[in-house]
GROMACS .gro file of C-alpha atoms in nm:
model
  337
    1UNK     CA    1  25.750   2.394   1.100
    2UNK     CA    2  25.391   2.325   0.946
    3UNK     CA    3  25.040   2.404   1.123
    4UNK     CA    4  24.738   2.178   1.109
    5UNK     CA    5  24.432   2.222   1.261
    6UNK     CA    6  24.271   2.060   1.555
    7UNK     CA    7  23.913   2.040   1.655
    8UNK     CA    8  23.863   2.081   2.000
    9UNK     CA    9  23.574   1.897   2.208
   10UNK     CA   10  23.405   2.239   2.226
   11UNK     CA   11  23.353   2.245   1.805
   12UNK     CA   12  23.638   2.524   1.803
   13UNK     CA   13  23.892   2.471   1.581
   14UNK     CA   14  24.259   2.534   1.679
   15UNK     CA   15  24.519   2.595   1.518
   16UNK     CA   16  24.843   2.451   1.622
   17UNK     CA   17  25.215   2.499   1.520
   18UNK     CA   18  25.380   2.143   1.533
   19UNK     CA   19  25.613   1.972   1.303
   20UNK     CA   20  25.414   1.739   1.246
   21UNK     CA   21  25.067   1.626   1.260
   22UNK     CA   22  25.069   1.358   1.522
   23UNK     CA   23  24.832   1.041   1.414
   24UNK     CA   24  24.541   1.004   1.681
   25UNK     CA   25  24.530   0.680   1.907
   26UNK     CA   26  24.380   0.584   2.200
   27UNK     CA   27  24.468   0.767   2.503
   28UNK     CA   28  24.566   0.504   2.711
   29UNK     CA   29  24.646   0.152   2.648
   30UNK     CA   30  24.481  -0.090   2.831
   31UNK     CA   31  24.767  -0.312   2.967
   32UNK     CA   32  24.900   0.061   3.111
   33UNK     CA   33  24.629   0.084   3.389
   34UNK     CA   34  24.424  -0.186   3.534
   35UNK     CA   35  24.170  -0.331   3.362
   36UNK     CA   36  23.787  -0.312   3.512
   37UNK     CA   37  23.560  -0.595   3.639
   38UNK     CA   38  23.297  -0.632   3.375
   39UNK     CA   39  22.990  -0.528   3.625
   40UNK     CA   40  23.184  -0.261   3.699
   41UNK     CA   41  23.246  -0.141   3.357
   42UNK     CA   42  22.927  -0.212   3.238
   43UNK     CA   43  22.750  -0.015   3.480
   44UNK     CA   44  23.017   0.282   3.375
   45UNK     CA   45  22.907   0.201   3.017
   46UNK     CA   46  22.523   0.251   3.145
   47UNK     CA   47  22.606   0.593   3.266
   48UNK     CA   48  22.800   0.704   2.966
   49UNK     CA   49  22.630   0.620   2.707
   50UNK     CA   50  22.247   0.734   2.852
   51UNK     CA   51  22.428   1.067   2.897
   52UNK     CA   52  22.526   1.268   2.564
   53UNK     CA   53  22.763   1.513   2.739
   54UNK     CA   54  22.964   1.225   2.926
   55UNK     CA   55  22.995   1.029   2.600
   56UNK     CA   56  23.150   1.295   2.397
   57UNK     CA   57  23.409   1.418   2.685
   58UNK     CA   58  23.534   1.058   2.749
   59UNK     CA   59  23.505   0.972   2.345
   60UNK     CA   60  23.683   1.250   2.225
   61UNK     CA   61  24.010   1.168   2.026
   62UNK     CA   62  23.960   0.778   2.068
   63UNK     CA   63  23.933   0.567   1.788
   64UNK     CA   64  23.852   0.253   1.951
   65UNK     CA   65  23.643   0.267   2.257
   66UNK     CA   66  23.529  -0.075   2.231
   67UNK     CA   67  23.849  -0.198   2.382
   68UNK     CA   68  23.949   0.169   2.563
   69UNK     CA   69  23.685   0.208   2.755
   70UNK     CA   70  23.792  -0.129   2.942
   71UNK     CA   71  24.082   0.048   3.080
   72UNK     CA   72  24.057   0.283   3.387
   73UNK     CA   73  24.300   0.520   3.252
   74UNK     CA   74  24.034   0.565   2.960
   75UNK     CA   75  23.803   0.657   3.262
   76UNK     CA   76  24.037   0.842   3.450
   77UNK     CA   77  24.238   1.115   3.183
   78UNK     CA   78  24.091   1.399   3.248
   79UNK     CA   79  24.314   1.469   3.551
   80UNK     CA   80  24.085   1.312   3.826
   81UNK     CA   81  23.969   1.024   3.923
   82UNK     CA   82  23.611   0.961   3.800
   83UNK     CA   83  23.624   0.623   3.858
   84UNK     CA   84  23.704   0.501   4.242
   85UNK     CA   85  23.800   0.224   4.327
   86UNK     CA   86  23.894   0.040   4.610
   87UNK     CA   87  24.309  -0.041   4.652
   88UNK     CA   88  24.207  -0.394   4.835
   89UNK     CA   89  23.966  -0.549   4.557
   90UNK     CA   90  23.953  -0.310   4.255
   91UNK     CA   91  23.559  -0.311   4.390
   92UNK     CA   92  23.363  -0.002   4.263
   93UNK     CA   93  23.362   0.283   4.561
   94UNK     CA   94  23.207   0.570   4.393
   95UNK     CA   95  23.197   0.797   4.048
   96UNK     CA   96  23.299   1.157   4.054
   97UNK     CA   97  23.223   1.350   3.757
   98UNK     CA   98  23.258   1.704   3.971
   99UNK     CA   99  23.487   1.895   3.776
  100UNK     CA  100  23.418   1.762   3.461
  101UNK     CA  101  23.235   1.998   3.313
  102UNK     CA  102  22.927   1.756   3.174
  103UNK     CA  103  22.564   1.751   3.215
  104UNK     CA  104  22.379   1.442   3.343
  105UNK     CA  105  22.007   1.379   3.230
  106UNK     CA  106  21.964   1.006   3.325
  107UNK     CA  107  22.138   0.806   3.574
  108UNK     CA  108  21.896   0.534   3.603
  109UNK     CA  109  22.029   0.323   3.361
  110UNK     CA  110  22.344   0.362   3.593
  111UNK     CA  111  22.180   0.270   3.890
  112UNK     CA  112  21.958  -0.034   3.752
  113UNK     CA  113  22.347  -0.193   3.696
  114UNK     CA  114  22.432  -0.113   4.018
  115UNK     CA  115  22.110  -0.304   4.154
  116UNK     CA  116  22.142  -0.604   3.870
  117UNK     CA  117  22.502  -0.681   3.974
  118UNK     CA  118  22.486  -0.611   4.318
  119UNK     CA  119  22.723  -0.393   4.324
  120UNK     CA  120  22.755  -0.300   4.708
  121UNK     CA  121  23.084  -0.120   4.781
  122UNK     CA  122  22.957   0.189   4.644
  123UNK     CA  123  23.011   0.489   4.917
  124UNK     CA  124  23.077   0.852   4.711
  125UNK     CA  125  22.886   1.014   4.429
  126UNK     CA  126  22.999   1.337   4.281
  127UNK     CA  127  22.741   1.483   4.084
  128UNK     CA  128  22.884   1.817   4.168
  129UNK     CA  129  22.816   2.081   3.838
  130UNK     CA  130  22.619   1.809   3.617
  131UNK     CA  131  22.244   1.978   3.676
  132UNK     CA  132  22.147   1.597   3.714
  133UNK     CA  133  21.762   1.644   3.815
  134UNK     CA  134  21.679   1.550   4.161
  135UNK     CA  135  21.352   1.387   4.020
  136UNK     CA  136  21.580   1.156   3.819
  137UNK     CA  137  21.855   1.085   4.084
  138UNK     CA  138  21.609   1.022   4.320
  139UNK     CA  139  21.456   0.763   4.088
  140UNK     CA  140  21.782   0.576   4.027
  141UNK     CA  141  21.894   0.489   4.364
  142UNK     CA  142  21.501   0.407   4.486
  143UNK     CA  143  21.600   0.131   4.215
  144UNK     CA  144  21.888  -0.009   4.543
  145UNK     CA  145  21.681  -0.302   4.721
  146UNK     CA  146  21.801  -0.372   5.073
  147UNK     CA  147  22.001  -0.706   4.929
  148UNK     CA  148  22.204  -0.458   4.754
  149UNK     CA  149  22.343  -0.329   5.069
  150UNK     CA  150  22.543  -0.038   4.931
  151UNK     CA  151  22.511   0.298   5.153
  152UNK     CA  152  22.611   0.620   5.026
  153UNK     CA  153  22.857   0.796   5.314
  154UNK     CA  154  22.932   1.126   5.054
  155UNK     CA  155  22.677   1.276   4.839
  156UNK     CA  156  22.821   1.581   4.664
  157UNK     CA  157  22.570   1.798   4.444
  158UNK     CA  158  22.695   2.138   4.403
  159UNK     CA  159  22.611   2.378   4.146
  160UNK     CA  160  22.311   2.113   4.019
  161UNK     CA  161  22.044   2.432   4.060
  162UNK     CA  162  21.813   2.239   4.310
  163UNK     CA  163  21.629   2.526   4.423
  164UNK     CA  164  21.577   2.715   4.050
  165UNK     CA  165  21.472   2.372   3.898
  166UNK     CA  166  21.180   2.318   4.186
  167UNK     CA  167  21.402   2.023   4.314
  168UNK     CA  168  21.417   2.060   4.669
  169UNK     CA  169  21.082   1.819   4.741
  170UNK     CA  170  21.268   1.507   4.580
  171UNK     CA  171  21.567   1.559   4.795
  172UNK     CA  172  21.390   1.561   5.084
  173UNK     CA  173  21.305   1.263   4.978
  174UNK     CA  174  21.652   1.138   4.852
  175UNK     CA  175  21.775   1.211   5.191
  176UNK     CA  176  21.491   1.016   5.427
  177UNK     CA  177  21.569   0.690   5.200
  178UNK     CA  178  21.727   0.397   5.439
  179UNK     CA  179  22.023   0.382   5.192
  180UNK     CA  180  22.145   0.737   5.322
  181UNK     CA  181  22.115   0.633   5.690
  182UNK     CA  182  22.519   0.630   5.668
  183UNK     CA  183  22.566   0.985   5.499
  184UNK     CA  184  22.885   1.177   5.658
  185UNK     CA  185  22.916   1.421   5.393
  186UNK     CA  186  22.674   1.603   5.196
  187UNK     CA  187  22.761   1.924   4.946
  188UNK     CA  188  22.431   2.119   4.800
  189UNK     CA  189  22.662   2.458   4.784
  190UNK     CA  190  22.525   2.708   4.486
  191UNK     CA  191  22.206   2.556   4.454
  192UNK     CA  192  21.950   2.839   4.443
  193UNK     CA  193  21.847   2.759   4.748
  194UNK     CA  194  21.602   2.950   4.954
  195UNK     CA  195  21.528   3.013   5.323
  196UNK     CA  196  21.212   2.843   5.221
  197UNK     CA  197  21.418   2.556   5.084
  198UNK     CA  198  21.603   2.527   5.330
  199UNK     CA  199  21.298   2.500   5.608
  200UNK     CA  200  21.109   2.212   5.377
  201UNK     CA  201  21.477   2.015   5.393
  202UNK     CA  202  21.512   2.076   5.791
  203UNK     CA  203  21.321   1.747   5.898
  204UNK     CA  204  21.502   1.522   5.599
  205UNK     CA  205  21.867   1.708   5.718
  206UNK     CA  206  21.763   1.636   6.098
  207UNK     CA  207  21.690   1.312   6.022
  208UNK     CA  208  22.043   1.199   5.878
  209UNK     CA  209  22.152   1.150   6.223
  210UNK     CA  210  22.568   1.031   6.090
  211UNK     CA  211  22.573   1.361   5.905
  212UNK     CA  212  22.919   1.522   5.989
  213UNK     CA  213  22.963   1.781   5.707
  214UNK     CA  214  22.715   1.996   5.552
  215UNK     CA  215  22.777   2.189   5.283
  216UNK     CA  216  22.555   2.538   5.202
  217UNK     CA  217  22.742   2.832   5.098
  218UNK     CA  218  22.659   3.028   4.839
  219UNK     CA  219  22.314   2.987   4.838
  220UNK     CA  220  21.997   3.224   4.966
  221UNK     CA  221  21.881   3.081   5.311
  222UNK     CA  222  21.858   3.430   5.481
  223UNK     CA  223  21.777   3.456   5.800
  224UNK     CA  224  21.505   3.247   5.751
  225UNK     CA  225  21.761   2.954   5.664
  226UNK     CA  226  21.933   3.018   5.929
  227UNK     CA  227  21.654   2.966   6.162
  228UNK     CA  228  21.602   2.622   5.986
  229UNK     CA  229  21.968   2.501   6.046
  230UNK     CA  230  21.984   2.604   6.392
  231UNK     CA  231  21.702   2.361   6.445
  232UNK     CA  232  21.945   2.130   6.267
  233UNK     CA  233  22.199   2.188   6.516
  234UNK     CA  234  21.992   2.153   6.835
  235UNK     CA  235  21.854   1.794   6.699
  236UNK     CA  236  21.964   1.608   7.018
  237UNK     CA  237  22.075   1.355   6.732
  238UNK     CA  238  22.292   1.603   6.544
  239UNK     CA  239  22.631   1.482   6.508
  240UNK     CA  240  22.725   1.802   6.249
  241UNK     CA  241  23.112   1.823   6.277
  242UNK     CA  242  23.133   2.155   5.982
  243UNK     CA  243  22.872   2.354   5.871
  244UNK     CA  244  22.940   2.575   5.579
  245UNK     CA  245  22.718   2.886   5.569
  246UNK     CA  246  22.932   3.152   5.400
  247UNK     CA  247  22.781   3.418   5.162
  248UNK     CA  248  22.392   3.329   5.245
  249UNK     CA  249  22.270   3.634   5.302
  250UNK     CA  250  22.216   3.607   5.632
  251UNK     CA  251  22.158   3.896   5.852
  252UNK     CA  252  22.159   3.993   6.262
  253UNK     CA  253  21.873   3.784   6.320
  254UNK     CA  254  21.989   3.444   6.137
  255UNK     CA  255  22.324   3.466   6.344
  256UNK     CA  256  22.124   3.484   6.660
  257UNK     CA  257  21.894   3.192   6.543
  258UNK     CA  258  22.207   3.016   6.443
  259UNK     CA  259  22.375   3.111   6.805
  260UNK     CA  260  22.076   3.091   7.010
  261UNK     CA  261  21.886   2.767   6.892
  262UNK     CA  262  22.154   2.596   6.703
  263UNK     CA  263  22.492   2.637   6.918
  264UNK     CA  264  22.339   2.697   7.270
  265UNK     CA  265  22.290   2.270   7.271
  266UNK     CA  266  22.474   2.161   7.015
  267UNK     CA  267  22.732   1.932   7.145
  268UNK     CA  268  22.932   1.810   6.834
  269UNK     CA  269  23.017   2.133   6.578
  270UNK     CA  270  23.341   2.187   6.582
  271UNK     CA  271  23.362   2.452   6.247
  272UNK     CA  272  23.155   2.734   6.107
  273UNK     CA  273  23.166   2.905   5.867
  274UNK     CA  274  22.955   3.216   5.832
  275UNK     CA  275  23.225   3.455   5.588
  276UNK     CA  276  23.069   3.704   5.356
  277UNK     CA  277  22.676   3.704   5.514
  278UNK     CA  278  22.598   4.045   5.693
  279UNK     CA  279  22.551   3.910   6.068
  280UNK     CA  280  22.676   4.275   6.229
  281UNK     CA  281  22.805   4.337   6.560
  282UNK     CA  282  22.438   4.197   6.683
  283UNK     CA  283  22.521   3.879   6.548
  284UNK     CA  284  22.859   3.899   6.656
  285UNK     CA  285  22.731   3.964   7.019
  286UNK     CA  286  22.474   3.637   6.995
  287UNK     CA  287  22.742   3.424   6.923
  288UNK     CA  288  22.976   3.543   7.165
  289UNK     CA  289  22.722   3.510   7.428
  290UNK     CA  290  22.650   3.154   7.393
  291UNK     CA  291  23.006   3.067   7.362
  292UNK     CA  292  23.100   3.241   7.687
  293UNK     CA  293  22.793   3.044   7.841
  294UNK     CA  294  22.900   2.736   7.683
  295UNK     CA  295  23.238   2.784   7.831
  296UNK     CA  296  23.063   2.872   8.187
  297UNK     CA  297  22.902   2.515   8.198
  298UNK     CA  298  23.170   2.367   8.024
  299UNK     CA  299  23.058   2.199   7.722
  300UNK     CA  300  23.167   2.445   7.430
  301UNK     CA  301  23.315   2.258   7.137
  302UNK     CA  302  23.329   2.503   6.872
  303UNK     CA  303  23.702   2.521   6.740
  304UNK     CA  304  23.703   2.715   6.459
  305UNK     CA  305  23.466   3.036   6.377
  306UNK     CA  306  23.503   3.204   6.061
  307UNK     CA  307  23.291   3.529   5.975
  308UNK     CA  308  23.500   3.772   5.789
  309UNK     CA  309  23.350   4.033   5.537
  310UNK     CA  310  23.058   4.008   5.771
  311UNK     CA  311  23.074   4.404   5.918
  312UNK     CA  312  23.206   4.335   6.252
  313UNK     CA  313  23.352   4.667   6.431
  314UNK     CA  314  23.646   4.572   6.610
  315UNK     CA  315  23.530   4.550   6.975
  316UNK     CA  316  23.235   4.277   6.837
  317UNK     CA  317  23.548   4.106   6.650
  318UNK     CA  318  23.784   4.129   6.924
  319UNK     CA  319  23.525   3.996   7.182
  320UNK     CA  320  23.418   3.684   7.001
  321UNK     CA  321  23.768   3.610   6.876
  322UNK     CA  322  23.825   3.554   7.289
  323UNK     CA  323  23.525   3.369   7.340
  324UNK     CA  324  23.599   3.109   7.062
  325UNK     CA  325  23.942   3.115   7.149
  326UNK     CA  326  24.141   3.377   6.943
  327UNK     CA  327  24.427   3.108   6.884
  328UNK     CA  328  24.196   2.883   6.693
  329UNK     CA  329  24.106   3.173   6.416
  330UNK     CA  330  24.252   3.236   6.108
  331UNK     CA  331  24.480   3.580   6.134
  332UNK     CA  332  24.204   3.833   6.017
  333UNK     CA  333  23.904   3.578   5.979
  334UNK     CA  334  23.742   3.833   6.173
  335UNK     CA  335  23.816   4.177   6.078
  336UNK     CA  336  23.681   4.360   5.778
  337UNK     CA  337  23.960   4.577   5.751
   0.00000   0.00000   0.00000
């Protein structure tokens, strides 16, 4: 048994015990996975190669990306499926770099393609963990005329520090644009954001009328978030299905907000999730109450109601178990011990 050494993406060199050295090819041959429509790959190209991080973490270990790179396994090794594309036409549906573990700091290049080719099948982004700039994401798709006639249904932009990186006025923006008129699902969970944040993004977030998920947890909204999103909810317009909300740091008064101008009208959530905030036997009491109306006038369509690690006694927990229907909970979800 010899040992050679490998350098790994990171710059770290490994050392591994093999019998042999194995000669380095490209990952995956092109006749093994289908090949791309040239639009399509050259608006991938666009976004790799304006983006330093990408280009190294799809490059690495290929000798030839030339021809690789036309190949959606070359696209697609990293166990998940950054490039989507639709089963019926092999059309472009959406990129999803979350996961990946790359920074973004241009995608207009990207989007400029998109616009050039006409690429319109385009539904999901997944810029989830890449810190791409709202400023700059916000300047690509502006680049989408109408006769493009994509519309983005799932916008996912987790962990992209929005709120740290003063981003929060461009994606008010982002969101108001008539290409997001269609957006089901949107993720801005760890973002920094504030309560403040989250009140400048209330009218953009009403707005998106087809929104049916909304993702927020683990940011800082406070009660003062809370207040902003219960607006949200009480949007005659709101069609919110889930509304993620856990560790926020939201206190007594946000749950009653949340309970008391959000859920009192809302006529379409059907989960929440509230886990690891500090809502109390107060808050506890504010949402029970407008459940128990809700189920008076019969129009309560809350399902699902999660708030453990939240300091319920058990009386509080017991009581609003029963008034969202203690079948429907998760064993525990509301107990703290």
């Amino acid at each position: 048994m010899s040992h050679h050494l490998m350098e790994h993406e990171t710059g770290l060199i490994l050392l591994d015990a093999t019998t042999a050295a194995a000669p380095p090819t490209s990952v995956i041959a092109a006749e093994d996975t289908p090949s791309l429509p040239p639009a399509v790959l050259k608006a991938l190209r666009s976004l790799r190669d304006s983006n330093p991080s990408l280009q190294r973490k799809l490059n690495h270990g290929i000798i030839d990306v030339s021809s690789s790179d036309e190949s959606v396994g070359y696209w697609n090794r990293h166990n998940q499926e950054l490039v989507m594309l639709s089963p019926a036409n092999n059309e472009l549906i959406g990129v999803n770099l979350g996961g990946l573990m790359v920074r973004l700091v241009n995608c207009v290049p990207f989007f400029q393609v998109i616009e050039d080719e006409k690429l319109n099948c385009l539904t999901t982004f997944n810029f989830g963990g890449t810190d791409i700039g709202m400023d700059n994401l916000l300047e690509g798709v502006k680049l989408l005329s109408k006769d493009t006639k994509a519309s983005i249904k799932e916008l996912y932009l987790g962990g992209c520090g929005i709120g740290c990186r003063r981003g929060t006025s461009h994606l008010k923006e982002l969101l108001q644009l008539q290409l997001l008129t269609n957006l089901e699902t949107l993720d801005l969970r760890y973002n920094d954001l504030t309560g403040k944040d989250l009140v400048d993004l209330e009218t953009a977030l009403t707005s998106t009328s087809n929104l049916k998920i909304l993702h927020l947890e683990g940011n800082y909204g406070k009660c003062e978030g809370a207040a902003a999103i219960g607006n949200v909810l009480s949007a005659p317009e709101s069609n919110l299905k889930e509304l993620y909300l856990g560790a926020n740091q939201i206190g007594s008064e946000g749950a009653k907000s949340l309970a008391e101008q959000g859920l009192r009208n809302n006529k379409s959530l059907h989960k929440l999730y509230l886990e690891g905030n500090s809502i109390g036997d107060e808050g506890a009491i504010a949402l029970r109450d407008v459940l128990l109306d809700q189920s008076l006038r019969q129009c309560k369509v809350l399902e699902h109601l999660y708030v453990d690690n939240n300091g319920l006694g058990k009386e509080a927990a017991t009581t609003l178990g029963r008034a969202v229907n203690s079948e429907s909970m998760i064993d525990g979800s509301l107990l703290d011990g």
